[in-house]
Amino acid sequence: YAPDNSWFIRTMNGVFELGGELVRPDVAHNLMRLIAEGSGEDDEADMALRRFAAATYYSMLDRPILPDILVCVICWVLGEYGYLIGGGVAREPET
């Protein structure tokens, strides 16, 4: 039983970090589906969950080592919802 979806995301991140390559790919797929679909009952809550997930995964990027399965989740979430944490404005790379 998960008290809420953000708790589930935090818990699964811990599982991915500790279990690494022992975690089946369908577990990551289910987490990504939860983030994509949300609860389906409240659009605002679903967007808040996506924003939380994107911010959480963005903050994990500076870690020196991450399991491959977690990197896949991070890449997908930031690819789909990264704009939610940046104010929706794409920034040009600095030269």
Short mmCIF file of C-alpha atoms in Angstrom, two decimals:
data_model
loop_
_atom_site.label_atom_id
_atom_site.label_comp_id
_atom_site.label_asym_id
_atom_site.label_seq_id
_atom_site.Cartn_x
_atom_site.Cartn_y
_atom_site.Cartn_z
CA TYR A 1 0.00 0.00 0.00
CA ALA A 2 1.38 3.41 -0.98
CA PRO A 3 0.03 6.39 1.00
CA ASP A 4 0.39 8.59 -2.09
CA ASN A 5 2.07 8.58 -5.48
CA SER A 6 4.99 10.80 -4.48
CA TRP A 7 5.81 8.36 -1.66
CA PHE A 8 5.73 5.55 -4.20
CA ILE A 9 8.14 7.42 -6.49
CA ARG A 10 10.58 8.07 -3.62
CA THR A 11 10.35 4.45 -2.49
CA MET A 12 10.91 3.07 -5.99
CA ASN A 13 13.92 5.34 -6.42
CA GLY A 14 15.39 3.76 -3.30
CA VAL A 15 14.65 0.29 -4.67
CA PHE A 16 16.34 1.18 -7.97
CA GLU A 17 19.38 2.61 -6.18
CA LEU A 18 19.77 -0.37 -3.86
CA GLY A 19 18.62 -3.15 -6.19
CA GLY A 20 20.13 -1.77 -9.34
CA GLU A 21 20.40 -4.46 -11.96
CA LEU A 22 18.30 -6.91 -9.95
CA VAL A 23 15.12 -4.91 -10.59
CA ARG A 24 13.06 -6.19 -13.51
CA PRO A 25 12.46 -3.73 -16.37
CA ASP A 26 8.67 -4.02 -15.97
CA VAL A 27 8.98 -2.40 -12.53
CA ALA A 28 10.47 0.71 -14.14
CA HIS A 29 7.83 0.58 -16.86
CA ASN A 30 5.06 0.52 -14.25
CA LEU A 31 6.57 3.55 -12.50
CA MET A 32 6.77 5.46 -15.78
CA ARG A 33 3.17 4.52 -16.54
CA LEU A 34 2.07 5.84 -13.13
CA ILE A 35 3.83 9.14 -13.81
CA ALA A 36 2.37 9.38 -17.32
CA GLU A 37 -1.20 8.42 -16.42
CA GLY A 38 -1.39 9.74 -12.86
CA SER A 39 -4.50 8.90 -10.90
CA GLY A 40 -6.70 10.06 -13.76
CA GLU A 41 -9.05 11.72 -11.32
CA ASP A 42 -7.48 15.15 -10.85
CA ASP A 43 -5.50 16.81 -13.65
CA GLU A 44 -3.87 19.32 -11.29
CA ALA A 45 -2.69 16.57 -8.95
CA ASP A 46 -1.37 14.58 -11.91
CA MET A 47 0.64 17.58 -13.16
CA ALA A 48 1.95 18.19 -9.62
CA LEU A 49 3.09 14.56 -9.51
CA ARG A 50 4.87 14.94 -12.85
CA ARG A 51 6.51 18.16 -11.66
CA PHE A 52 7.61 16.40 -8.45
CA ALA A 53 9.03 13.47 -10.43
CA ALA A 54 10.90 15.74 -12.85
CA ALA A 55 12.37 17.83 -10.03
CA THR A 56 13.33 14.70 -8.10
CA TYR A 57 15.08 13.12 -11.06
CA TYR A 58 16.76 16.37 -12.06
CA SER A 59 18.26 16.60 -8.58
CA MET A 60 19.66 13.08 -8.96
CA LEU A 61 21.71 13.93 -12.06
CA ASP A 62 24.75 15.04 -10.06
CA ARG A 63 25.20 11.62 -8.44
CA PRO A 64 28.36 9.93 -9.66
CA ILE A 65 26.85 6.47 -10.04
CA LEU A 66 23.30 5.46 -10.89
CA PRO A 67 22.01 2.04 -11.94
CA ASP A 68 21.12 1.73 -15.62
CA ILE A 69 17.44 1.12 -14.91
CA LEU A 70 17.23 4.34 -12.88
CA VAL A 71 19.03 6.26 -15.62
CA CYS A 72 16.40 5.03 -18.09
CA VAL A 73 13.59 6.28 -15.82
CA ILE A 74 15.35 9.61 -15.27
CA CYS A 75 15.87 10.13 -19.01
CA TRP A 76 12.28 9.32 -19.85
CA VAL A 77 10.80 11.53 -17.11
CA LEU A 78 13.04 14.49 -17.92
CA GLY A 79 12.40 14.04 -21.64
CA GLU A 80 8.66 14.05 -21.14
CA TYR A 81 8.23 16.44 -18.20
CA GLY A 82 11.49 18.34 -17.71
CA TYR A 83 9.83 21.51 -19.00
CA LEU A 84 7.66 21.53 -15.86
CA ILE A 85 10.61 22.42 -13.64
CA GLY A 86 12.15 25.07 -15.88
CA GLY A 87 9.23 27.42 -16.17
CA GLY A 88 8.48 26.02 -19.61
CA VAL A 89 11.24 28.07 -21.26
CA ALA A 90 13.94 26.23 -23.19
CA ARG A 91 17.38 27.69 -22.66
CA GLU A 92 20.02 27.87 -25.35
CA PRO A 93 23.30 26.15 -24.54
CA GLU A 94 26.06 28.51 -23.44
CA THR A 95 29.05 28.78 -25.74
#
